Coordinates of C-alpha atoms and ligand atoms in Angstrom, one line a residue:
M1 CA -4.7 3.0 0.4
K2 CA -8.4 2.3 0.5
I3 CA -11.2 4.7 0.8
H4 CA -14.9 4.5 1.6
E5 CA -17.7 4.1 -0.8
Y6 CA -19.0 7.6 -0.1
Q7 CA -15.6 9.1 -0.9
A8 CA -15.3 7.0 -4.1
R9 CA -18.7 8.2 -5.2
E10 CA -17.5 11.8 -5.0
I11 CA -14.4 11.1 -7.0
L12 CA -16.5 9.3 -9.7
Q13 CA -18.7 12.3 -9.9
D14 CA -15.7 14.5 -10.7
F15 CA -15.2 12.2 -13.7
D16 CA -18.8 12.6 -14.9
V17 CA -19.8 9.1 -13.9
P18 CA -23.5 9.3 -12.9
I19 CA -24.3 7.9 -9.5
P20 CA -27.6 7.5 -7.6
A21 CA -28.3 10.4 -5.3
G22 CA -27.1 9.9 -1.7
K23 CA -25.2 11.5 1.1
V24 CA -23.1 10.4 4.1
A25 CA -24.4 10.8 7.7
E26 CA -22.7 10.5 11.0
T27 CA -25.7 10.4 13.3
P28 CA -29.1 8.7 13.1
S29 CA -30.9 12.1 13.0
Q30 CA -28.6 13.3 10.3
A31 CA -29.4 10.1 8.4
R32 CA -33.1 10.9 8.6
E33 CA -32.5 14.5 7.4
V34 CA -30.5 13.2 4.5
A35 CA -33.3 10.8 3.5
E36 CA -35.9 13.5 3.9
Q37 CA -33.8 15.8 1.6
L38 CA -33.4 13.0 -1.0
G39 CA -37.1 12.3 -1.0
G40 CA -38.7 9.2 -2.4
T41 CA -40.1 6.2 -0.6
V42 CA -37.1 3.7 -0.4
W43 CA -33.6 4.4 0.8
A44 CA -30.6 2.2 1.2
V45 CA -28.7 2.6 4.5
K46 CA -25.1 1.5 4.0
A47 CA -22.4 1.1 6.6
Q48 CA -19.2 2.7 5.5
V49 CA -16.3 0.3 6.1
H50 CA -13.3 -0.6 4.0
A51 CA -14.7 -3.9 3.0
G52 CA -17.2 -5.4 0.6
G53 CA -19.7 -8.1 1.2
R54 CA -21.5 -5.9 3.8
G55 CA -24.7 -7.7 2.8
K56 CA -25.5 -9.2 6.2
G57 CA -26.2 -6.2 8.4
G58 CA -24.2 -3.5 6.6
V59 CA -26.6 -2.7 3.7
K60 CA -30.3 -2.5 4.4
L61 CA -33.3 -0.9 2.7
A62 CA -35.6 1.4 4.6
R63 CA -39.2 2.2 3.6
N64 CA -39.9 5.2 5.8
L65 CA -37.9 7.9 7.6
E66 CA -38.2 6.2 11.0
Q67 CA -36.7 3.1 9.6
V68 CA -33.8 5.1 8.1
E69 CA -33.1 6.5 11.5
E70 CA -33.4 3.1 13.2
L71 CA -31.1 1.4 10.8
A72 CA -28.5 4.2 11.1
K73 CA -28.8 3.8 14.9
T74 CA -28.0 0.1 14.8
M75 CA -25.1 0.5 12.3
I76 CA -23.3 3.6 13.6
G77 CA -20.9 2.5 16.4
M78 CA -21.1 -1.2 15.6
R79 CA -18.2 -3.3 14.4
L80 CA -19.3 -4.8 11.2
V81 CA -18.0 -8.3 10.4
A82 CA -17.9 -8.7 6.6
K83 CA -16.0 -11.0 4.3
Q84 CA -12.9 -8.8 4.2
T85 CA -12.8 -7.5 7.7
G86 CA -11.5 -10.4 9.7
S87 CA -13.4 -11.6 12.8
D88 CA -12.9 -8.4 14.7
G89 CA -14.9 -6.5 12.2
A90 CA -14.5 -2.9 11.3
L91 CA -15.9 0.1 13.1
V92 CA -18.8 1.9 11.4
S93 CA -18.7 5.6 12.1
K94 CA -20.7 6.8 9.1
V95 CA -23.5 5.5 6.9
L96 CA -24.3 6.4 3.3
I97 CA -28.0 7.1 2.7
Q98 CA -28.7 6.3 -0.9
Q99 CA -31.8 6.7 -2.9
G100 CA -33.5 3.4 -3.5
V101 CA -33.3 2.4 -7.1
N102 CA -35.3 0.0 -9.3
I103 CA -32.8 -2.5 -10.3
V104 CA -33.4 -4.4 -13.6
S105 CA -30.0 -6.0 -13.9
E106 CA -26.7 -6.0 -12.0
Y107 CA -23.2 -6.3 -13.6
Y108 CA -19.7 -6.5 -12.3
V109 CA -17.0 -4.1 -13.5
G110 CA -13.5 -4.0 -12.2
F111 CA -10.4 -2.2 -13.3
L112 CA -7.1 -3.5 -11.9
I113 CA -3.5 -4.2 -12.7
D114 CA -2.7 -7.5 -14.3
R115 CA 0.8 -8.1 -13.1
A116 CA 1.4 -11.1 -15.3
N117 CA 0.4 -9.1 -18.4
Q118 CA 2.0 -5.9 -17.1
S119 CA -1.0 -3.9 -18.0
P120 CA -4.3 -2.6 -16.6
V121 CA -7.2 -4.9 -17.3
L122 CA -11.0 -4.4 -17.3
L123 CA -12.9 -7.4 -16.0
A124 CA -16.6 -7.4 -16.5
S125 CA -19.4 -9.9 -15.9
S126 CA -23.1 -10.1 -16.3
E127 CA -23.2 -11.8 -12.9
G128 CA -23.1 -8.6 -10.9
G129 CA -23.9 -8.4 -7.2
M130 CA -22.2 -11.8 -6.6
E131 CA -18.8 -12.4 -5.3
I132 CA -16.6 -12.1 -8.4
E133 CA -14.1 -14.7 -7.0
K134 CA -17.0 -17.2 -7.0
V135 CA -18.0 -16.3 -10.5
A136 CA -14.4 -16.7 -11.7
A137 CA -14.2 -20.1 -10.1
D138 CA -17.6 -21.5 -11.1
F139 CA -18.3 -19.7 -14.4
P140 CA -15.0 -18.5 -15.9
E141 CA -16.7 -18.1 -19.3
K142 CA -18.9 -15.4 -17.8
I143 CA -16.0 -13.0 -17.2
V144 CA -15.0 -10.7 -20.0
K145 CA -11.4 -9.7 -19.8
E146 CA -10.2 -6.6 -21.8
Y147 CA -6.5 -5.7 -21.5
I148 CA -5.8 -2.0 -21.7
D149 CA -2.8 -0.5 -23.4
S150 CA -1.9 2.1 -20.8
S151 CA -0.3 4.4 -23.4
V152 CA -3.6 4.5 -25.3
G153 CA -6.1 4.0 -22.5
L154 CA -9.5 2.2 -22.8
T155 CA -10.7 2.9 -26.3
K156 CA -14.3 3.6 -27.3
E157 CA -14.2 0.5 -29.4
Q158 CA -13.1 -1.6 -26.4
A159 CA -15.9 -0.1 -24.2
K160 CA -18.4 -0.9 -26.9
D161 CA -17.2 -4.4 -27.3
V162 CA -17.4 -5.1 -23.5
V163 CA -20.9 -3.7 -23.3
V164 CA -22.0 -6.0 -26.2
K165 CA -20.4 -9.0 -24.6
L166 CA -22.3 -8.2 -21.4
N167 CA -25.4 -8.5 -23.4
M168 CA -26.8 -5.2 -22.2
D169 CA -30.0 -3.9 -23.5
E170 CA -29.4 -1.8 -26.7
K171 CA -31.1 1.2 -25.2
V172 CA -28.6 1.6 -22.5
R173 CA -25.4 0.6 -24.3
E174 CA -24.3 4.1 -25.1
K175 CA -24.7 5.2 -21.4
A176 CA -22.9 2.1 -20.3
E177 CA -20.0 2.8 -22.6
K178 CA -19.7 6.3 -21.2
V179 CA -19.7 4.9 -17.7
L180 CA -16.9 2.5 -18.5
L181 CA -14.8 5.3 -20.1
G182 CA -15.4 7.6 -17.1
L183 CA -14.4 4.8 -14.7
W184 CA -11.2 4.2 -16.7
K185 CA -10.4 7.9 -16.6
A186 CA -10.8 7.9 -12.8
F187 CA -8.7 4.7 -12.5
K188 CA -5.9 6.2 -14.6
E189 CA -5.8 9.7 -13.3
K190 CA -6.1 8.8 -9.6
D191 CA -3.4 6.1 -9.9
C192 CA -5.7 3.3 -8.7
S193 CA -4.6 -0.2 -8.1
L194 CA -8.3 -1.2 -8.1
L195 CA -11.6 0.3 -9.0
E196 CA -14.4 -2.1 -8.5
I197 CA -18.0 -1.5 -9.2
N198 CA -20.2 -4.4 -7.9
P199 CA -22.9 -4.0 -8.9
L200 CA -23.1 -1.7 -11.9
I201 CA -26.8 -1.5 -12.4
V202 CA -29.4 -0.8 -15.1
T203 CA -32.5 0.7 -13.7
K204 CA -36.1 0.4 -14.8
E205 CA -35.9 4.0 -15.9
G206 CA -33.0 3.1 -18.2
E207 CA -30.2 4.6 -16.2
V208 CA -26.8 3.0 -15.8
F209 CA -25.3 3.6 -12.3
P210 CA -22.5 2.3 -10.2
L211 CA -24.4 1.3 -7.1
D212 CA -21.3 0.4 -5.1
A213 CA -17.7 1.6 -5.5
K214 CA -14.5 0.3 -4.1
M215 CA -11.4 2.3 -4.9
T216 CA -7.8 1.5 -3.8
F217 CA -4.9 3.7 -4.7
D218 CA -1.3 2.7 -5.4
D219 CA 0.6 3.9 -2.2
N220 CA 3.7 4.6 -4.3
A221 CA 1.8 7.2 -6.3
L222 CA 0.2 9.0 -3.3
Y223 CA 2.9 11.6 -3.3
R224 CA 1.4 13.1 -6.4
H225 CA -2.2 13.1 -4.9
P226 CA -2.3 15.3 -1.8
E227 CA -6.1 15.4 -2.4
L228 CA -6.2 11.6 -1.7
E229 CA -4.0 11.4 1.3
V230 CA -6.5 13.4 3.3
L231 CA -9.1 10.7 2.7
I232 CA -7.4 8.2 4.9
D233 CA -9.6 6.9 7.7
P234 CA -7.3 5.7 10.4
S235 CA -10.1 3.7 12.1
Q236 CA -10.1 1.3 9.1
E237 CA -6.4 0.8 8.9
D238 CA -4.1 -1.8 10.5
E239 CA -2.8 0.1 13.5
T240 CA 0.8 -1.1 13.0
E241 CA 0.9 -0.2 9.3
L242 CA -0.6 3.2 10.1
K243 CA 2.1 3.9 12.7
A244 CA 4.8 2.8 10.2
H245 CA 3.2 5.1 7.5
E246 CA 3.3 8.0 9.9
A247 CA 7.0 7.3 10.6
G248 CA 7.7 7.2 6.9
L249 CA 8.5 3.5 6.9
P250 CA 7.5 1.2 4.1
Y251 CA 6.0 -1.6 6.2
I252 CA 3.9 -4.6 5.5
Q253 CA 2.5 -6.8 8.2
L254 CA 3.0 -10.6 7.6
D255 CA 2.0 -13.7 9.5
G256 CA 5.3 -15.0 10.8
N257 CA 7.3 -14.4 14.0
I258 CA 10.7 -13.1 12.8
A259 CA 10.6 -9.3 12.5
C260 CA 13.0 -7.9 9.9
L261 CA 14.7 -4.5 9.8
V262 CA 16.5 -4.1 6.5
N263 CA 17.7 -1.3 4.3
G264 CA 16.5 -1.4 0.7
A265 CA 13.5 -3.2 -0.6
G266 CA 15.6 -5.7 -2.6
L267 CA 17.6 -6.7 0.4
A268 CA 14.4 -6.9 2.5
M269 CA 13.0 -9.4 0.0
A270 CA 16.2 -11.4 -0.1
T271 CA 16.2 -11.5 3.7
M272 CA 12.6 -12.7 3.8
D273 CA 13.4 -15.4 1.2
T274 CA 16.4 -16.6 3.2
I275 CA 14.4 -16.8 6.4
K276 CA 11.8 -18.9 4.5
L277 CA 14.6 -21.0 3.0
F278 CA 15.6 -22.1 6.5
G279 CA 12.1 -22.9 7.5
G280 CA 11.2 -19.7 9.3
E281 CA 8.4 -17.1 8.7
P282 CA 9.0 -13.4 8.5
A283 CA 6.7 -11.2 10.6
N284 CA 6.9 -8.2 8.4
F285 CA 8.5 -6.4 5.5
L286 CA 10.3 -3.3 6.6
D287 CA 12.6 -1.1 4.6
I288 CA 14.4 1.4 6.8
G289 CA 15.7 3.2 3.7
G290 CA 18.9 4.8 2.8
G291 CA 18.9 7.8 5.2
A292 CA 17.6 6.2 8.4
S293 CA 17.8 8.4 11.5
V294 CA 18.0 7.3 15.1
E295 CA 14.3 8.3 15.4
K296 CA 13.4 6.1 12.4
V297 CA 15.2 3.1 13.8
T298 CA 13.5 3.6 17.2
A299 CA 10.1 3.9 15.5
A300 CA 10.9 0.6 13.6
F301 CA 11.8 -1.2 16.9
E302 CA 8.7 0.1 18.6
I303 CA 6.6 -1.1 15.7
M304 CA 8.2 -4.5 15.6
L305 CA 8.1 -5.1 19.3
S306 CA 4.4 -4.0 19.6
K307 CA 3.5 -7.3 17.9
P308 CA 3.3 -10.1 20.5
E309 CA 3.8 -12.7 17.7
V310 CA 7.4 -11.5 17.2
K311 CA 9.9 -13.9 18.7
V312 CA 13.1 -12.6 17.2
I313 CA 14.3 -9.4 15.5
L314 CA 16.7 -9.8 12.6
V315 CA 18.6 -6.7 11.4
N316 CA 20.3 -7.0 8.1
I317 CA 22.0 -3.8 6.9
F318 CA 24.2 -3.1 3.9
G319 CA 26.2 0.0 4.6
G320 CA 26.3 1.9 1.3
I321 CA 25.0 5.4 1.6
M322 CA 23.8 4.4 5.0
K323 CA 26.7 3.9 7.3
C324 CA 26.8 0.9 9.7
D325 CA 27.7 3.1 12.7
T326 CA 24.6 5.2 12.2
I327 CA 22.4 2.1 12.3
A328 CA 24.4 0.7 15.3
E329 CA 23.8 4.0 17.2
G330 CA 20.2 3.8 16.2
I331 CA 19.9 0.3 17.5
V332 CA 21.6 1.2 20.8
E333 CA 19.4 4.3 21.2
A334 CA 16.2 2.4 20.3
C335 CA 17.0 -0.3 22.9
K336 CA 17.2 2.4 25.6
V337 CA 13.8 3.7 24.7
V338 CA 12.0 0.3 24.1
S339 CA 12.9 -2.6 26.2
L340 CA 14.2 -5.4 24.1
T341 CA 12.1 -8.4 25.0
V342 CA 13.2 -10.8 22.3
P343 CA 16.6 -11.9 20.9
L344 CA 18.2 -9.5 18.4
V345 CA 20.3 -10.8 15.6
V346 CA 22.4 -8.3 13.7
R347 CA 24.3 -8.6 10.5
M348 CA 25.9 -5.5 9.0
K349 CA 28.3 -5.2 6.1
G350 CA 29.8 -2.3 4.2
T351 CA 30.6 1.4 5.1
H352 CA 32.0 1.8 8.6
E353 CA 31.2 -1.8 9.4
D354 CA 34.0 -2.1 12.0
L355 CA 32.8 1.0 13.8
G356 CA 29.3 -0.2 13.8
K357 CA 30.2 -3.6 15.3
Q358 CA 32.3 -1.8 17.9
I359 CA 29.4 0.3 19.0
L360 CA 27.2 -2.7 19.3
K361 CA 29.8 -4.6 21.3
E362 CA 30.5 -1.7 23.7
S363 CA 26.8 -1.2 24.3
G364 CA 26.7 -4.3 26.4
L365 CA 23.4 -5.3 24.8
P366 CA 22.8 -9.0 24.3
I367 CA 23.1 -8.8 20.5
I368 CA 23.8 -11.9 18.5
T369 CA 25.9 -11.0 15.5
A370 CA 26.4 -12.8 12.2
E371 CA 28.8 -12.3 9.3
T372 CA 26.7 -13.6 6.4
L373 CA 23.0 -13.3 5.6
G374 CA 22.8 -17.1 5.7
E375 CA 24.2 -17.3 9.2
A376 CA 22.0 -14.5 10.4
A377 CA 18.8 -16.0 9.0
L378 CA 19.7 -19.5 10.3
K379 CA 20.4 -18.0 13.8
A380 CA 17.1 -16.1 13.7
V381 CA 15.1 -19.2 12.6
S382 CA 16.5 -21.4 15.3
L383 CA 16.0 -18.8 18.0
A384 CA 12.4 -18.3 16.9
K385 CA 11.9 -22.1 17.2
E386 CA 13.3 -22.1 20.7
Q387 CA 11.0 -19.3 22.0
Ligands
ADP401 P1 -21.8 -4.9 -0.6 O1 -21.0 -5.1 -1.9 O2 -20.9 -4.5 0.5 O3 -22.6 -6.1 -0.2 P2 -23.6 -3.2 -2.2 O4 -23.5 -1.7 -2.1 O5 -23.0 -3.8 -3.4 O6 -22.8 -3.7 -0.9 O7 -25.1 -3.6 -2.0 C1 -25.5 -5.0 -2.0 C2 -26.8 -5.1 -2.7 O8 -27.8 -4.4 -2.1 C3 -26.7 -4.7 -4.2 O9 -26.2 -5.7 -5.0 C4 -28.1 -4.3 -4.4 O10 -28.8 -5.4 -4.8 C5 -28.6 -3.8 -3.1 N1 -28.6 -2.3 -3.0 C6 -27.6 -1.6 -2.6 N2 -27.9 -0.3 -2.7 C7 -29.1 -0.2 -3.2 C8 -30.0 0.9 -3.5 N3 -29.6 2.2 -3.3 N4 -31.3 0.6 -3.9 C9 -31.7 -0.7 -4.0 N5 -30.9 -1.7 -3.7 C10 -29.6 -1.5 -3.3
MG402 MG1 -21.0 -4.4 -3.7

């Protein structure tokens, strides 16, 4: 789950990380009021979207209050196309008005999970403000990588070491170390999968500030953060994934055309692998779970069929705790609610398998059945190619 920069700033403040003054606004006149309250002579007007690289059009400096209002007017309501938004862009409904700061130097700081090393890692670079992927590709030596033992956390020594490697001015090193430790604390306690500060700046006045903040949380840990779940901004989310989330379905949108409805994440992965093995492409990952109700199956079908790219639906169920007849009833009910516009391949094994198959057969629905996963995947792949 992603949040906006203005929301991430509030979280960072709770962890005593200093940030430049600023406040979010929803209308141009509010933006002006905020700027007036902040005082000063320069303000940054920043479109709030779940994407970085807003540079072109999404982050602008204003030198008087009229300009603040004007910029807010152009940004609010527009769809901002940035590096990570796709060509449709993302809707801007709020802008952050931030005090203009005197930047002396910009750094990159990112905390993330290194899956290969099975630990959190702190990445830092003196090349802040730039796209970090580009820095990593062109100047890998300019990236400092500090692995963090999650049972110990980022130590003061590590923070110190990183700041030295970044070649920061001695006068601000202590402040920068504190910022790094605060950022780590926020990353850990909020179960982040990413906390990226680009840029972390040193100002002329000798302050160290995160000027931008991107925070992403591990969805699997959201259950222990009710305070975070309310920060979801539906306008920034993939509509289908949002619907699935509301229905309580773990769902990930993919690029292929074979929609999959499977119970259990492991079986779902195996199903996707098998589809690929036969030259097909899965349209999604969807784990209907162990206790799927008719409502859940219906929601899953609605979600899968809402995607015009989907050419075939493949249902692969292992009846363990979940009984095959329950799923079969779910499928039949779902097909009454949503009109089945693509071929449906079903493979079910396990508890009440015979009953499940009988229900499907007696429904009169044009369901293609298969005995094995291989057979089911092969049928789905060839049907997808025929469509
Ligand atoms: P994005 O990463 O989406 O492009 P940033 O918030 O990182 O947006 O801003 C881009 C650049 O704009 C920064 O690297 C910085 O140079 C400048 N900038 C952003 N906010 C301010 C500010 N408050 N005062 C002065 N310059 C700013
Ligand atoms: Mg940035």
